[in-house]
CSV table of N, CA and C in Angstrom, one decimal:
chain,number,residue,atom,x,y,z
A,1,UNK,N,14.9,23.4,15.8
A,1,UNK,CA,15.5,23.6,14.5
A,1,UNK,C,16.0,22.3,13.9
A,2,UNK,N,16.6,21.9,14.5
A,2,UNK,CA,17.3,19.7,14.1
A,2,UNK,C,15.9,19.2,13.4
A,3,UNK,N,14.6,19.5,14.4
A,3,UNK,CA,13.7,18.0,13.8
A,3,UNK,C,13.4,18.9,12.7
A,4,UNK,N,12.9,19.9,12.2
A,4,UNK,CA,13.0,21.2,11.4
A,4,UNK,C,13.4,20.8,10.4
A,5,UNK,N,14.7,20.6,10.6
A,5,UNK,CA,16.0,20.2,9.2
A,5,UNK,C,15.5,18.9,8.8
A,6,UNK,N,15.3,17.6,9.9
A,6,UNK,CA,14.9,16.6,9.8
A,6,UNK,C,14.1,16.4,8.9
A,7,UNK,N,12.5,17.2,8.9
A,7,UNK,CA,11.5,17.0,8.4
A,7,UNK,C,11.7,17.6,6.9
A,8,UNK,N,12.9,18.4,6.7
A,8,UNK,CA,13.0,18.8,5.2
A,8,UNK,C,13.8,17.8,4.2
A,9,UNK,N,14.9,17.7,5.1
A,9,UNK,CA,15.4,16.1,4.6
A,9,UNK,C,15.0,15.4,3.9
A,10,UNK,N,14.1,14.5,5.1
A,10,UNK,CA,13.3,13.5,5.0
A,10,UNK,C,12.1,13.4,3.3
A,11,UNK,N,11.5,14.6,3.5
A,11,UNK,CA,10.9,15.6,2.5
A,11,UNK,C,11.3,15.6,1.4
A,12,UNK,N,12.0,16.3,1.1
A,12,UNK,CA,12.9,16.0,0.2
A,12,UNK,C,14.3,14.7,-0.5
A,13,UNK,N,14.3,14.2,0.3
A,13,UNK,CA,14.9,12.6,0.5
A,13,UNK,C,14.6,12.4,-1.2
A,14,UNK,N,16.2,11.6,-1.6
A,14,UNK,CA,15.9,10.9,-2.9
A,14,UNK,C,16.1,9.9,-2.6
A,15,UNK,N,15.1,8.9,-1.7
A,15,UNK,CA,15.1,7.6,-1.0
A,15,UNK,C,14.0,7.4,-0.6
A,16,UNK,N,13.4,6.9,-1.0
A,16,UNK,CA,12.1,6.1,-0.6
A,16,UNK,C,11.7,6.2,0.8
A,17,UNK,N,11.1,6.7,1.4
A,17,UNK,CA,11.1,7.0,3.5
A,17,UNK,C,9.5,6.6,3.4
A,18,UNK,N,9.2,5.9,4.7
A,18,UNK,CA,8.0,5.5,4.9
A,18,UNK,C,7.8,5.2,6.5
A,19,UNK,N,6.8,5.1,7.0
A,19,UNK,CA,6.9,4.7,8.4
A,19,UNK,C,5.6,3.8,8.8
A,20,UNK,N,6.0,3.1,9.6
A,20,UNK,CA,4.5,2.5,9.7
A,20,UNK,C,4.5,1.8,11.1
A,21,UNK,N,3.1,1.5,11.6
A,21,UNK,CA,2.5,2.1,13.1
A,21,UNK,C,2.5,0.0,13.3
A,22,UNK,N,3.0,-0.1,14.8
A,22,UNK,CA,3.2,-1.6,15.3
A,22,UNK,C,2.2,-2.4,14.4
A,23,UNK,N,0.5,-1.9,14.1
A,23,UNK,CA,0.0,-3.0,13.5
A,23,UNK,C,0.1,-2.5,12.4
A,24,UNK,N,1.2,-2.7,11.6
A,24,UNK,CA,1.2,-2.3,9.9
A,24,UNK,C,0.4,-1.5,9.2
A,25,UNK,N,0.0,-0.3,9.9
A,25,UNK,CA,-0.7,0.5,8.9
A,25,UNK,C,0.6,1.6,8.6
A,26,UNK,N,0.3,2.1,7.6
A,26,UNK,CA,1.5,3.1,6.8
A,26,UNK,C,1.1,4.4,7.7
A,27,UNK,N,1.8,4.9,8.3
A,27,UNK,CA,1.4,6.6,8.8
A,27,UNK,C,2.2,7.3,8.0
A,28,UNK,N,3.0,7.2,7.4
A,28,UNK,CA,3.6,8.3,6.9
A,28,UNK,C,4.4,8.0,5.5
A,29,UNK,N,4.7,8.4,4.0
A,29,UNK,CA,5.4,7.8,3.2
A,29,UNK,C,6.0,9.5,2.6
A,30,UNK,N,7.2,10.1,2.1
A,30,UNK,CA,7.6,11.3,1.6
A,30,UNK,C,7.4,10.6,0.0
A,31,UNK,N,7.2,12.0,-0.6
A,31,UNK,CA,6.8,12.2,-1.9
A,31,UNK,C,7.7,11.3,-3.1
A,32,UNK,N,9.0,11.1,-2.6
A,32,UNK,CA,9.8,10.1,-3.5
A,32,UNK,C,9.1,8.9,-3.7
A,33,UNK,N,8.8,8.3,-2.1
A,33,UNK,CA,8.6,6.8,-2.2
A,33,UNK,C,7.1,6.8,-2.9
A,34,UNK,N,6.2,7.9,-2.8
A,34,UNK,CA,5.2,7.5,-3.5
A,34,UNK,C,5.1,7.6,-5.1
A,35,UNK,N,5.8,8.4,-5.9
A,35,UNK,CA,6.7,8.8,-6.9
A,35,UNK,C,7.0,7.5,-7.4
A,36,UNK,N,8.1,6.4,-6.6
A,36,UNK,CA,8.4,5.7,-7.2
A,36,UNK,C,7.3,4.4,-7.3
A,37,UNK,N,6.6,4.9,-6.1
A,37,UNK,CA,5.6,3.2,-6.5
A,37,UNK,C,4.3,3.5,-7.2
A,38,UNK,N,4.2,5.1,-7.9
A,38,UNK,CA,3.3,5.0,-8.2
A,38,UNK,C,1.6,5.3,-7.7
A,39,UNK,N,1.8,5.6,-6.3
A,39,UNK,CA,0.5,5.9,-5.6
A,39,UNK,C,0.8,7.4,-5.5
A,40,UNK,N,-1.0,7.5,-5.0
A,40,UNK,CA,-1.0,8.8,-4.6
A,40,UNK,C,-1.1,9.2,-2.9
A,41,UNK,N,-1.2,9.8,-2.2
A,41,UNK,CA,-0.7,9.7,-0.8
A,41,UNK,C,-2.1,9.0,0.3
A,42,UNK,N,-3.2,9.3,-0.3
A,42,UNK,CA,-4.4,8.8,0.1
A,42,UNK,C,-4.6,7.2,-0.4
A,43,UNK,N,-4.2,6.5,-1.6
A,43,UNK,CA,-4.2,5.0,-2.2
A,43,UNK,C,-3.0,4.4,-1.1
A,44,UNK,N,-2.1,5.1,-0.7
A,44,UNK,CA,-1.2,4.5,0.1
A,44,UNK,C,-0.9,4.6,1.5
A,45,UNK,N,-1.0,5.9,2.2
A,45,UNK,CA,-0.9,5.9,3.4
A,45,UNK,C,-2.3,6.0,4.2
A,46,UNK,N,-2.4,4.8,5.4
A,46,UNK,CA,-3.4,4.6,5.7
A,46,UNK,C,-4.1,3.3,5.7
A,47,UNK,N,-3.0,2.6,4.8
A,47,UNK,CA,-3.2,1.1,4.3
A,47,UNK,C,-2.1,0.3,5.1
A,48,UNK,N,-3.4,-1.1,5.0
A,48,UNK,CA,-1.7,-1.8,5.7
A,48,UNK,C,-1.1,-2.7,5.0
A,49,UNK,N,0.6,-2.5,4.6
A,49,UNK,CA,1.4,-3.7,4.7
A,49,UNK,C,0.9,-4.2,3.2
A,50,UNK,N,0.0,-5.0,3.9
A,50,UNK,CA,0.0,-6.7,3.5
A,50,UNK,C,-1.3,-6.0,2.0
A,51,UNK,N,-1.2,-4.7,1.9
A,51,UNK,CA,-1.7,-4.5,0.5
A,51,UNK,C,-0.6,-4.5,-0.4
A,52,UNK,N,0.1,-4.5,-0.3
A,52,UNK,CA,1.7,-3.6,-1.0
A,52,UNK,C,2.9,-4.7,-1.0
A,53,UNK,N,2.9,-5.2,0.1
A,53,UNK,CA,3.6,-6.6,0.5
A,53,UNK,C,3.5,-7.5,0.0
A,54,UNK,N,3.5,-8.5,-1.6
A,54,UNK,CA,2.7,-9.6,-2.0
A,54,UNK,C,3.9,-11.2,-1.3
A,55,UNK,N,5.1,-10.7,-0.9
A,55,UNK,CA,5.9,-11.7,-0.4
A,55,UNK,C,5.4,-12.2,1.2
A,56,UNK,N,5.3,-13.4,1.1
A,56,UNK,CA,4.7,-13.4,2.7
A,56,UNK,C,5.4,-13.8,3.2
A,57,UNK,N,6.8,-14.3,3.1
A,57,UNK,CA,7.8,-14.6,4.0
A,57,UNK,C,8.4,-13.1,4.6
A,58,UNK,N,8.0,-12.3,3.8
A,58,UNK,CA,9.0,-11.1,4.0
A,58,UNK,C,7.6,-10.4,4.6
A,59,UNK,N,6.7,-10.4,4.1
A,59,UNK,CA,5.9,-9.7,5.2
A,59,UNK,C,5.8,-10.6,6.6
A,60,UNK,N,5.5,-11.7,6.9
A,60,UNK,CA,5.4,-12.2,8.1
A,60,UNK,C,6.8,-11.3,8.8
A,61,UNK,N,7.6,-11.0,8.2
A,61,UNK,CA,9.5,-10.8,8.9
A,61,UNK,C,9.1,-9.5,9.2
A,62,UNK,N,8.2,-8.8,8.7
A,62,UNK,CA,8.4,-7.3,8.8
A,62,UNK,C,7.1,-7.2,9.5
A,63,UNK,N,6.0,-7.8,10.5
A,63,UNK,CA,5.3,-7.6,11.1
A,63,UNK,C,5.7,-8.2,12.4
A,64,UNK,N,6.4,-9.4,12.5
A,64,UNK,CA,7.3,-9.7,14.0
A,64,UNK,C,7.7,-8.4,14.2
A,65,UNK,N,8.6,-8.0,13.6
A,65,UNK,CA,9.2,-6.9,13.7
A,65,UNK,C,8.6,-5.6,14.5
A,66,UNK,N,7.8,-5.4,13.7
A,66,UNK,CA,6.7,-4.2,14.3
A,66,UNK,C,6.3,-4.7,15.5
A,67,UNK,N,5.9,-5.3,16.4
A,67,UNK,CA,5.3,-6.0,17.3
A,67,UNK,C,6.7,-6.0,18.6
């Protein structure tokens, strides 16, 4: 029932939520965040990072990370 609630949340979230797999590919983004950037769920999840990313200090920071 919790991850339940979780997953409606998340879902409904008026916050941008996204997740993405150790080598930067996107597995998962809720309907806000694509809403706000403008994709549709296939242009965006499935892709990695460093399409969407154009900062590379800030992407190199956020693939250590993943790793």
């Amino acid at each position: 029932m919790l991850e339940e609630n979780s997953q409606d949340f998340i879902e409904q979230s008026t916050i941008g939520i996204h997740a993405v797999s150790a080598e930067g590919i996107i597995t998962y983004a809720n309907q806000f965040e694509l809403d706000m950037l403008g994709y549709t769920e296939d242009e965006y999840v499935g892709h990695h990072v460093s399409e969407f990313q154009m900062d590379e200090i800030c992407l190199a920071d956020m693939m250590e990370r993943l790793n």
